[in-house]
Tab-separated table of C-alpha atoms and ligand atoms in Angstrom:
chain	number	residue	atom	x	y	z
A	1	MET	CA	-128.505	169.132	-36.091
A	2	ALA	CA	-125.161	167.381	-35.743
A	3	PHE	CA	-124.124	163.945	-36.984
A	4	LEU	CA	-120.972	162.092	-36.072
A	5	LEU	CA	-120.176	159.586	-38.818
A	6	LYS	CA	-117.861	156.957	-37.348
A	7	SER	CA	-115.241	154.807	-39.055
A	8	ALA	CA	-116.179	155.194	-42.712
A	9	HIS	CA	-113.658	154.520	-45.459
A	10	ILE	CA	-113.311	158.014	-46.920
A	11	VAL	CA	-112.363	158.415	-50.570
A	12	ASP	CA	-111.749	161.901	-51.932
A	13	PRO	CA	-109.185	161.932	-54.744
A	14	ALA	CA	-109.169	165.748	-54.796
A	15	LEU	CA	-107.586	165.649	-51.328
A	16	GLY	CA	-105.744	162.361	-51.743
A	17	LEU	CA	-107.932	160.797	-49.031
A	18	ASP	CA	-108.289	157.001	-49.050
A	19	GLY	CA	-108.646	155.610	-45.565
A	20	VAL	CA	-110.764	155.225	-42.446
A	21	ALA	CA	-111.715	158.302	-40.403
A	22	ASP	CA	-114.661	159.999	-38.687
A	23	VAL	CA	-116.615	162.967	-40.045
A	24	LEU	CA	-118.511	165.463	-37.896
A	25	ILE	CA	-121.372	167.335	-39.561
A	26	GLU	CA	-122.689	170.476	-37.839
A	27	GLY	CA	-125.539	172.345	-39.503
A	28	ASP	CA	-124.988	172.332	-43.256
A	29	ARG	CA	-121.210	171.899	-43.109
A	30	ILE	CA	-118.490	169.417	-42.317
A	31	ALA	CA	-117.044	170.581	-38.996
A	32	GLU	CA	-114.190	168.135	-38.614
A	33	VAL	CA	-112.539	165.112	-40.251
A	34	GLY	CA	-110.138	162.888	-38.363
A	35	PRO	CA	-109.583	159.818	-36.196
A	36	ASP	CA	-111.557	159.159	-33.009
A	37	LEU	CA	-113.726	162.269	-33.075
A	38	ALA	CA	-116.195	162.889	-30.271
A	39	ALA	CA	-119.009	165.423	-30.167
A	40	GLU	CA	-121.464	166.134	-27.401
A	41	GLY	CA	-125.084	165.813	-28.515
A	42	ALA	CA	-124.370	164.628	-32.062
A	43	GLU	CA	-126.273	161.659	-33.464
A	44	ILE	CA	-123.713	158.920	-33.911
A	45	ILE	CA	-123.884	156.780	-37.054
A	46	ASP	CA	-121.556	153.793	-37.295
A	47	LEU	CA	-120.293	153.448	-40.874
A	48	THR	CA	-117.792	150.641	-40.344
A	49	GLY	CA	-117.263	148.799	-43.637
A	50	LYS	CA	-118.891	151.554	-45.681
A	51	TYR	CA	-117.451	154.149	-48.031
A	52	LEU	CA	-118.062	157.875	-47.603
A	53	VAL	CA	-117.486	160.097	-50.634
A	54	PRO	CA	-118.305	163.623	-51.864
A	55	GLY	CA	-121.998	163.608	-52.825
A	56	LEU	CA	-122.735	162.056	-56.206
A	57	VAL	CA	-124.179	164.268	-58.949
A	58	ASP	CA	-125.980	162.951	-62.035
A	59	MET	CA	-125.676	165.627	-64.697
A	60	HIS	CA	-128.239	164.115	-67.093
A	61	VAL	CA	-131.706	163.409	-65.691
A	62	HIS	CA	-135.242	163.783	-67.058
A	63	LEU	CA	-137.529	164.801	-64.185
A	64	ARG	CA	-140.496	165.363	-66.606
A	65	ASP	CA	-141.788	168.246	-64.519
A	66	PRO	CA	-143.504	170.452	-65.619
A	67	GLY	CA	-145.908	168.758	-67.979
A	68	GLN	CA	-145.326	165.001	-67.951
A	69	GLU	CA	-145.899	164.217	-64.308
A	70	TYR	CA	-147.550	160.911	-65.219
A	71	LYS	CA	-144.023	159.656	-66.031
A	72	GLU	CA	-142.142	161.347	-63.161
A	73	ASP	CA	-142.200	164.565	-61.183
A	74	ILE	CA	-139.678	166.512	-59.179
A	75	GLU	CA	-140.637	164.735	-55.952
A	76	SER	CA	-140.481	161.190	-57.351
A	77	GLY	CA	-137.441	161.817	-59.553
A	78	THR	CA	-135.385	163.285	-56.724
A	79	ARG	CA	-136.632	160.470	-54.454
A	80	ALA	CA	-135.169	157.986	-56.973
A	81	ALA	CA	-131.978	160.072	-56.989
A	82	ALA	CA	-131.660	159.928	-53.195
A	83	LYS	CA	-132.249	156.167	-53.259
A	84	GLY	CA	-129.451	155.853	-55.820
A	85	GLY	CA	-127.050	157.863	-53.646
A	86	PHE	CA	-127.198	161.216	-55.425
A	87	THR	CA	-127.076	164.593	-53.700
A	88	GLY	CA	-127.848	166.506	-56.894
A	89	VAL	CA	-129.127	166.108	-60.439
A	90	CYS	CA	-129.091	168.290	-63.538
A	91	ALA	CA	-132.627	168.399	-64.956
A	92	MET	CA	-133.031	168.271	-68.737
A	93	PRO	CA	-135.173	170.953	-70.406
A	94	ASN	CA	-137.397	168.748	-72.614
A	95	THR	CA	-140.333	169.424	-70.332
A	96	ASP	CA	-143.787	170.664	-71.371
A	97	PRO	CA	-143.600	173.624	-71.704
A	98	VAL	CA	-139.942	173.379	-72.665
A	99	THR	CA	-137.532	174.909	-70.169
A	100	ASP	CA	-136.491	177.754	-72.466
A	101	THR	CA	-137.351	180.782	-70.312
A	102	GLY	CA	-136.422	182.009	-66.863
A	103	ALA	CA	-139.946	181.399	-65.617
A	104	ILE	CA	-139.711	177.637	-66.152
A	105	VAL	CA	-136.231	177.491	-64.627
A	106	GLN	CA	-137.663	179.352	-61.633
A	107	TYR	CA	-140.540	176.862	-61.399
A	108	VAL	CA	-138.141	173.889	-61.364
A	109	LYS	CA	-135.984	175.477	-58.657
A	110	THR	CA	-138.922	176.519	-56.511
A	111	ARG	CA	-140.637	173.146	-56.785
A	112	ALA	CA	-137.377	171.335	-56.004
A	113	ALA	CA	-136.917	173.478	-52.898
A	114	GLU	CA	-140.459	172.548	-51.787
A	115	VAL	CA	-140.546	168.801	-52.477
A	116	GLY	CA	-137.076	167.712	-53.632
A	117	HIS	CA	-134.982	165.015	-51.975
A	118	CYS	CA	-131.765	166.331	-53.536
A	119	ARG	CA	-130.473	169.472	-55.180
A	120	VAL	CA	-131.812	170.151	-58.653
A	121	TYR	CA	-129.625	172.064	-61.074
A	122	PRO	CA	-131.826	173.076	-64.030
A	123	SER	CA	-130.443	173.173	-67.551
A	124	GLY	CA	-132.029	175.417	-70.138
A	125	ALA	CA	-132.751	174.788	-73.803
A	126	MET	CA	-130.302	176.198	-76.352
A	127	THR	CA	-133.106	176.904	-78.824
A	128	ARG	CA	-136.695	177.994	-78.338
A	129	GLY	CA	-139.006	175.006	-77.979
A	130	LEU	CA	-136.042	172.686	-78.778
A	131	LYS	CA	-136.837	173.398	-82.410
A	132	GLY	CA	-133.300	174.347	-83.433
A	133	GLU	CA	-134.457	177.579	-85.062
A	134	ALA	CA	-134.130	180.504	-82.648
A	135	LEU	CA	-132.232	181.294	-79.457
A	136	SER	CA	-133.833	180.486	-76.123
A	137	GLU	CA	-133.880	183.141	-73.395
A	138	MET	CA	-130.396	182.247	-72.217
A	139	GLY	CA	-129.638	185.268	-70.068
A	140	ASP	CA	-133.029	185.115	-68.373
A	141	MET	CA	-132.511	181.439	-67.572
A	142	VAL	CA	-129.014	181.962	-66.171
A	143	ALA	CA	-130.359	184.766	-63.985
A	144	ARG	CA	-132.880	182.254	-62.581
A	145	GLY	CA	-130.265	179.571	-61.945
A	146	ALA	CA	-129.763	177.538	-65.135
A	147	VAL	CA	-126.357	175.842	-64.977
A	148	ALA	CA	-126.007	174.642	-68.583
A	149	PHE	CA	-127.577	174.806	-72.039
A	150	THR	CA	-128.742	171.796	-74.036
A	151	ASP	CA	-131.372	170.738	-76.576
A	152	ASP	CA	-131.167	167.189	-75.181
A	153	GLY	CA	-133.466	164.767	-76.926
A	154	HIS	CA	-132.698	166.527	-80.198
A	155	GLY	CA	-129.610	167.240	-82.233
A	156	ILE	CA	-129.533	170.823	-83.510
A	157	GLN	CA	-129.570	170.252	-87.246
A	158	ASP	CA	-128.232	173.594	-88.431
A	159	ALA	CA	-124.520	174.147	-87.783
A	160	GLY	CA	-124.980	177.897	-88.020
A	161	MET	CA	-127.574	177.736	-85.247
A	162	VAL	CA	-125.087	175.945	-82.971
A	163	ARG	CA	-122.581	178.668	-83.766
A	164	THR	CA	-125.110	181.389	-82.949
A	165	CYS	CA	-125.975	179.715	-79.620
A	166	MET	CA	-122.326	179.407	-78.651
A	167	ASP	CA	-121.266	182.849	-79.869
A	168	TYR	CA	-124.084	184.518	-77.961
A	169	GLY	CA	-124.361	182.231	-74.964
A	170	LYS	CA	-120.674	181.830	-74.129
A	171	MET	CA	-120.726	185.186	-72.298
A	172	PHE	CA	-122.605	183.405	-69.505
A	173	GLY	CA	-119.722	180.967	-68.984
A	174	LYS	CA	-122.007	177.921	-68.940
A	175	VAL	CA	-121.301	174.646	-70.678
A	176	PHE	CA	-123.083	173.683	-73.913
A	177	MET	CA	-124.179	170.055	-73.788
A	178	SER	CA	-124.776	168.352	-77.135
A	179	HIS	CA	-127.174	165.516	-77.887
A	180	CYS	CA	-125.566	164.458	-81.155
A	181	GLN	CA	-128.047	163.248	-83.762
A	182	ASP	CA	-128.041	164.120	-87.450
A	183	ASN	CA	-131.617	163.580	-88.582
A	184	SER	CA	-130.667	163.195	-92.238
A	185	LEU	CA	-128.742	160.048	-91.264
A	186	VAL	CA	-130.886	158.828	-88.361
A	187	GLY	CA	-134.377	159.390	-89.743
A	188	GLU	CA	-136.786	157.012	-88.029
A	189	GLY	CA	-133.947	154.741	-86.850
A	190	GLN	CA	-134.984	152.495	-83.979
A	191	VAL	CA	-131.886	150.508	-83.061
A	192	ASN	CA	-128.197	150.548	-83.931
A	193	GLU	CA	-127.770	150.145	-87.678
A	194	GLY	CA	-126.039	146.827	-88.290
A	195	VAL	CA	-126.554	143.158	-87.554
A	196	VAL	CA	-129.483	143.600	-85.168
A	197	SER	CA	-131.435	146.117	-87.246
A	198	THR	CA	-131.040	143.812	-90.236
A	199	ARG	CA	-132.009	140.626	-88.385
A	200	LEU	CA	-135.063	142.190	-86.751
A	201	GLY	CA	-136.099	144.220	-89.775
A	202	MET	CA	-136.023	147.581	-88.016
A	203	LEU	CA	-134.776	150.907	-89.302
A	204	GLY	CA	-131.166	151.589	-88.275
A	205	TRP	CA	-129.781	154.514	-86.233
A	206	PRO	CA	-126.177	154.516	-87.533
A	207	ALA	CA	-123.097	155.337	-85.465
A	208	GLU	CA	-122.282	157.992	-88.048
A	209	GLY	CA	-125.522	159.813	-87.214
A	210	GLU	CA	-123.951	160.547	-83.826
A	211	GLU	CA	-120.313	160.906	-84.874
A	212	VAL	CA	-120.994	163.522	-87.564
A	213	GLN	CA	-122.412	165.917	-84.958
A	214	ILE	CA	-119.692	165.143	-82.400
A	215	ALA	CA	-117.114	166.148	-85.014
A	216	ARG	CA	-119.144	169.192	-86.057
A	217	ASP	CA	-119.707	170.484	-82.538
A	218	ILE	CA	-116.018	170.098	-81.666
A	219	GLN	CA	-115.223	172.233	-84.721
A	220	ILE	CA	-117.769	174.856	-83.681
A	221	ALA	CA	-116.466	174.880	-80.109
A	222	ARG	CA	-113.003	175.588	-81.525
A	223	LEU	CA	-114.439	178.344	-83.728
A	224	THR	CA	-116.371	180.042	-80.938
A	225	GLY	CA	-114.245	179.268	-77.885
A	226	ALA	CA	-117.312	177.876	-76.095
A	227	ARG	CA	-117.204	175.019	-73.562
A	228	LEU	CA	-118.589	171.811	-75.079
A	229	HIS	CA	-119.814	168.643	-73.366
A	230	ILE	CA	-120.850	165.650	-75.490
A	231	GLN	CA	-123.844	163.872	-73.974
A	232	HIS	CA	-124.302	160.097	-73.746
A	233	ILE	CA	-121.462	159.150	-76.068
A	234	THR	CA	-121.815	155.621	-77.446
A	235	THR	CA	-119.277	154.794	-80.150
A	236	ALA	CA	-115.565	154.006	-80.307
A	237	ARG	CA	-115.012	156.513	-83.128
A	238	GLY	CA	-116.986	159.225	-81.327
A	239	LEU	CA	-114.770	158.729	-78.320
A	240	ALA	CA	-111.679	159.020	-80.523
A	241	LEU	CA	-112.945	162.420	-81.700
A	242	VAL	CA	-113.275	163.617	-78.097
A	243	ARG	CA	-109.844	162.237	-77.239
A	244	ALA	CA	-108.311	164.161	-80.154
A	245	ALA	CA	-110.110	167.366	-79.110
A	246	LYS	CA	-108.724	167.026	-75.588
A	247	ASP	CA	-105.210	166.363	-76.927
A	248	GLU	CA	-105.558	169.578	-78.912
A	249	GLY	CA	-106.333	171.451	-75.691
A	250	LEU	CA	-109.973	172.267	-76.418
A	251	ASP	CA	-112.397	172.598	-73.500
A	252	VAL	CA	-114.349	169.481	-74.504
A	253	THR	CA	-115.715	166.863	-72.102
A	254	CYS	CA	-118.062	163.903	-72.465
A	255	GLU	CA	-120.298	161.572	-70.499
A	256	ALA	CA	-121.339	157.919	-70.797
A	257	THR	CA	-124.296	156.023	-69.365
A	258	PRO	CA	-124.300	152.657	-67.601
A	259	HIS	CA	-126.688	151.299	-70.237
A	260	HIS	CA	-124.282	152.092	-73.080
A	261	LEU	CA	-121.428	150.606	-71.023
A	262	PHE	CA	-123.098	147.422	-69.784
A	263	LEU	CA	-125.755	146.601	-72.400
A	264	THR	CA	-125.308	146.132	-76.140
A	265	GLU	CA	-127.546	145.818	-79.180
A	266	ASP	CA	-127.496	142.051	-78.537
A	267	ALA	CA	-129.979	142.678	-75.690
A	268	ILE	CA	-132.570	143.370	-78.416
A	269	ASP	CA	-133.912	140.022	-79.571
A	270	ASP	CA	-137.053	138.904	-81.394
A	271	THR	CA	-139.186	139.634	-78.329
A	272	TYR	CA	-138.631	143.288	-79.295
A	273	PRO	CA	-137.980	144.519	-75.719
A	274	THR	CA	-138.967	148.181	-75.775
A	275	VAL	CA	-137.181	148.808	-72.463
A	276	MET	CA	-133.979	148.505	-74.488
A	277	LYS	CA	-135.062	151.262	-76.873
A	278	VAL	CA	-132.896	154.258	-76.020
A	279	ASN	CA	-131.530	157.278	-77.835
A	280	PRO	CA	-128.742	157.012	-78.870
A	281	PRO	CA	-129.278	153.262	-79.285
A	282	LEU	CA	-127.414	150.446	-77.583
A	283	ARG	CA	-124.352	149.844	-79.764
A	284	THR	CA	-121.990	146.930	-80.413
A	285	ALA	CA	-119.935	145.018	-77.845
A	286	GLU	CA	-116.844	146.591	-79.376
A	287	ASP	CA	-118.239	150.082	-78.766
A	288	ALA	CA	-119.108	149.212	-75.159
A	289	ARG	CA	-115.560	147.943	-74.618
A	290	ALA	CA	-114.156	151.183	-76.043
A	291	LEU	CA	-116.358	153.182	-73.654
A	292	ALA	CA	-115.083	151.195	-70.662
A	293	LEU	CA	-111.496	151.892	-71.741
A	294	GLY	CA	-112.423	155.580	-72.068
A	295	VAL	CA	-113.854	155.547	-68.560
A	296	ALA	CA	-110.610	154.080	-67.244
A	297	ASP	CA	-108.200	156.315	-69.201
A	298	GLY	CA	-110.027	159.592	-68.495
A	299	THR	CA	-111.470	160.268	-71.963
A	300	VAL	CA	-114.942	159.833	-70.477
A	301	ASP	CA	-115.264	162.546	-67.840
A	302	ALA	CA	-118.580	161.724	-66.200
A	303	ILE	CA	-121.015	158.870	-65.682
A	304	VAL	CA	-124.642	159.960	-66.118
A	305	THR	CA	-127.861	158.016	-66.257
A	306	ASP	CA	-130.002	159.855	-68.845
A	307	HIS	CA	-132.753	158.691	-66.437
A	308	ALA	CA	-135.715	158.703	-68.858
A	309	PRO	CA	-138.882	157.474	-67.153
A	310	HIS	CA	-141.869	156.482	-69.303
A	311	ALA	CA	-145.299	155.126	-68.347
A	312	ALA	CA	-145.830	151.377	-68.675
A	313	TRP	CA	-148.461	151.811	-71.405
A	314	GLU	CA	-146.068	153.878	-73.500
A	315	LYS	CA	-143.412	151.176	-73.420
A	316	ALA	CA	-146.049	148.466	-74.005
A	317	ARG	CA	-146.598	149.612	-77.583
A	318	GLU	CA	-144.917	148.139	-80.681
A	319	PHE	CA	-141.178	148.848	-80.768
A	320	ALA	CA	-141.477	151.556	-83.412
A	321	PHE	CA	-144.129	153.419	-81.403
A	322	ALA	CA	-142.529	153.121	-77.958
A	323	PRO	CA	-140.596	156.160	-76.712
A	324	PHE	CA	-136.801	156.120	-76.306
A	325	GLY	CA	-135.330	155.902	-72.823
A	326	MET	CA	-134.772	153.892	-69.653
A	327	THR	CA	-134.570	154.840	-65.985
A	328	GLY	CA	-131.190	154.821	-64.266
A	329	LEU	CA	-130.931	156.749	-61.021
A	330	GLU	CA	-131.437	153.753	-58.738
A	331	THR	CA	-128.946	151.435	-60.460
A	332	SER	CA	-126.088	153.620	-61.691
A	333	LEU	CA	-123.765	153.420	-58.658
A	334	ALA	CA	-124.306	149.681	-58.191
A	335	LEU	CA	-123.696	148.962	-61.883
A	336	MET	CA	-120.440	150.901	-61.800
A	337	ILE	CA	-119.253	149.109	-58.655
A	338	THR	CA	-120.311	145.679	-59.929
A	339	HIS	CA	-119.022	145.918	-63.484
A	340	LEU	CA	-116.027	148.259	-63.282
A	341	VAL	CA	-114.739	148.595	-59.704
A	342	LYS	CA	-115.055	144.984	-58.528
A	343	PRO	CA	-113.362	143.573	-61.670
A	344	GLY	CA	-110.506	146.082	-61.165
A	345	VAL	CA	-111.044	148.220	-64.282
A	346	ILE	CA	-111.236	151.377	-62.123
A	347	GLY	CA	-110.739	152.134	-58.429
A	348	TYR	CA	-113.033	153.960	-56.023
A	349	GLY	CA	-111.045	157.172	-56.518
A	350	ARG	CA	-111.784	157.167	-60.238
A	351	LEU	CA	-115.425	156.318	-59.487
A	352	VAL	CA	-115.658	159.456	-57.336
A	353	GLU	CA	-114.106	161.547	-60.108
A	354	LEU	CA	-116.650	160.213	-62.608
A	355	MET	CA	-119.761	160.493	-60.449
A	356	SER	CA	-119.048	163.465	-58.199
A	357	ILE	CA	-116.037	165.640	-58.960
A	358	ALA	CA	-116.251	165.948	-62.759
A	359	PRO	CA	-120.034	166.537	-62.956
A	360	ARG	CA	-119.738	169.358	-60.405
A	361	ARG	CA	-116.787	170.880	-62.231
A	362	ILE	CA	-118.428	170.713	-65.673
A	363	LEU	CA	-121.700	172.197	-64.391
A	364	GLY	CA	-119.847	174.809	-62.359
A	365	VAL	CA	-121.766	173.973	-59.190
A	366	GLU	CA	-120.292	173.981	-55.706
A	367	GLU	CA	-117.432	171.533	-55.249
A	368	VAL	CA	-117.479	169.279	-52.218
A	369	ARG	CA	-114.372	168.064	-50.410
A	370	ILE	CA	-114.293	165.833	-47.351
A	371	GLU	CA	-112.715	168.492	-45.147
A	372	ALA	CA	-113.734	170.985	-42.481
A	373	GLY	CA	-115.763	173.894	-43.853
A	374	ALA	CA	-117.101	172.088	-46.919
A	375	THR	CA	-120.835	171.796	-47.568
A	376	ALA	CA	-122.061	168.486	-46.141
A	377	ASP	CA	-123.267	166.875	-49.393
A	378	LEU	CA	-122.152	163.309	-48.764
A	379	THR	CA	-122.850	159.847	-50.123
A	380	VAL	CA	-122.335	156.672	-48.097
A	381	PHE	CA	-122.461	153.242	-49.723
A	382	ASP	CA	-121.953	149.654	-48.711
A	383	PRO	CA	-119.594	148.139	-51.290
A	384	GLU	CA	-120.549	144.557	-50.403
A	385	LEU	CA	-124.327	144.828	-50.225
A	386	ALA	CA	-125.811	142.309	-52.677
A	387	TRP	CA	-129.264	143.074	-54.076
A	388	THR	CA	-131.521	142.357	-57.018
A	389	VAL	CA	-132.692	145.229	-59.191
A	390	GLY	CA	-136.434	145.775	-58.854
A	391	ALA	CA	-136.906	143.188	-56.097
A	392	ASP	CA	-138.036	145.884	-53.657
A	393	GLY	CA	-139.638	148.059	-56.325
A	394	TYR	CA	-138.546	151.473	-57.535
A	395	GLU	CA	-138.823	154.967	-56.078
A	396	SER	CA	-139.290	156.368	-59.595
A	397	LYS	CA	-142.872	156.498	-60.860
A	398	SER	CA	-141.722	154.451	-63.839
A	399	ASP	CA	-140.175	150.998	-63.978
A	400	ASN	CA	-138.622	150.973	-67.449
A	401	CYS	CA	-135.287	149.806	-66.082
A	402	GLY	CA	-133.147	147.807	-68.486
A	403	PHE	CA	-131.364	146.023	-65.628
A	404	ASP	CA	-134.483	144.706	-63.874
A	405	GLY	CA	-133.762	141.362	-62.189
A	406	GLU	CA	-129.983	141.730	-62.348
A	407	SER	CA	-127.924	140.824	-59.255
A	408	LEU	CA	-125.670	143.711	-58.273
A	409	THR	CA	-123.168	144.418	-55.521
A	410	GLY	CA	-122.919	147.774	-53.751
A	411	ARG	CA	-125.657	150.201	-52.823
A	412	ALA	CA	-126.058	153.625	-51.245
A	413	THR	CA	-127.159	153.453	-47.611
A	414	ASP	CA	-126.994	157.065	-46.403
A	415	VAL	CA	-127.047	160.450	-48.075
A	416	PHE	CA	-126.694	163.945	-46.634
A	417	VAL	CA	-127.597	167.105	-48.550
A	418	GLY	CA	-126.444	170.288	-46.859
A	419	GLY	CA	-126.244	168.355	-43.603
A	420	MET	CA	-129.822	167.042	-43.917
A	421	ARG	CA	-130.343	163.320	-44.082
A	422	THR	CA	-132.098	162.315	-47.321
A	423	LEU	CA	-131.335	158.584	-47.199
A	424	ALA	CA	-131.026	156.704	-43.897
A	425	GLY	CA	-130.123	153.029	-43.787
A	426	GLY	CA	-131.307	152.657	-47.390
A	427	SER	CA	-134.659	154.415	-46.883
A	428	VAL	CA	-135.466	157.800	-48.408
A	429	CYS	CA	-136.254	160.393	-45.738
B	501	DOR	O1	-133.382	157.754	-74.530
B	501	DOR	C1	-133.575	158.956	-74.409
B	501	DOR	N1	-134.673	159.441	-73.771
B	501	DOR	N2	-132.697	159.789	-74.966
B	501	DOR	C2	-132.914	161.105	-75.021
B	501	DOR	O2	-132.082	161.798	-75.554
B	501	DOR	C3	-134.167	161.682	-74.490
B	501	DOR	C4	-134.761	160.821	-73.458
B	501	DOR	C5	-136.184	161.186	-73.091
B	501	DOR	O3	-136.475	162.361	-72.901
B	501	DOR	O4	-137.000	160.270	-72.939
B	502	ZN	ZN1	-130.110	162.902	-75.104
């Protein structure tokens, strides 16, 4: 199958590309990039007015499969990813059973190959059962295709256990991704500890509960020489710790979510909206501002969604009993365009670094350049398309989206994964 993509605005900062050209896809590869291309027999797609960029990758997604398919499964989760413009996602291991052996990694890969609408890069647990007590089967998982290790959903409480994981697991060359949460400080915390927790009478989840483990894991990464990636960073002081680690030359990266950038604790009022219950919690406006600055200055390496689908009945419970998490795959790109690119905080080149180049580099998965010979994993979006979140439903099985009803600008229209069309004119194929 061949596609001739005409007149798209191509942005690829890795090649210094920022201008209009045509792209010819033949089979699973880009065959040619240049002006006024022609190709006999290729399907021609006019992309005038649209942007074409290296395929977006979301390196923090909960597909819930195996074991919690009532929330999401690999088919529906990757369908939501394609709708949002992604060509690949990194699946978190807090499945049931936990992804802590090669067999589960193999299941995720096999299932994704059968029913997936994008590539799925499985991550494996650092500790068995995410319990923080014993090593997972790291080598077995890497042999089956795990790209990273994480106990996401849980902070590992014992510093010595983190050291053991890194000392042993670093031989595989994969990144260690930390969900930073000190249980002795966080306890049953529900929302950011401060004004809102006090006003609403809910237990607080303090910034320090996150920052203590960010600091600790940076120290242990220095001690062991392992690669460290801080997941869903939320506080100004946490970001300062990462900035200092980078200045020191450590191999430390971090990610931020659109919900921690564009929502704050002030979204939680006396209607107790459980859709706003996320882990780590929505923080202060000052923290969100610091994150946006970090996105612009390069301290934040990657934008991720932490797409965390939950069934409606689970979120319909009292705040304290509702699970943490909101969906994100279908809104991430549009939120970034609307709130950071359009106002001029970042340009499209930086957007591509955050949502495509850095996630691939950190995960160590194939890099994609808009040039002949590269794998044809491509995202096309219309930067002017205005739409309302949720107005035409969601591809995800769950609808716990914290941005429901918001008017956004910019949306993915076409996606190619290995030369196969997964999104065509805004519809998942
Ligand atoms: O909000 C969250 N939900 N944060 C996490 O770390 C886990 C996730 C989930 O699995 O629902
Ligand atoms: Zn997490």
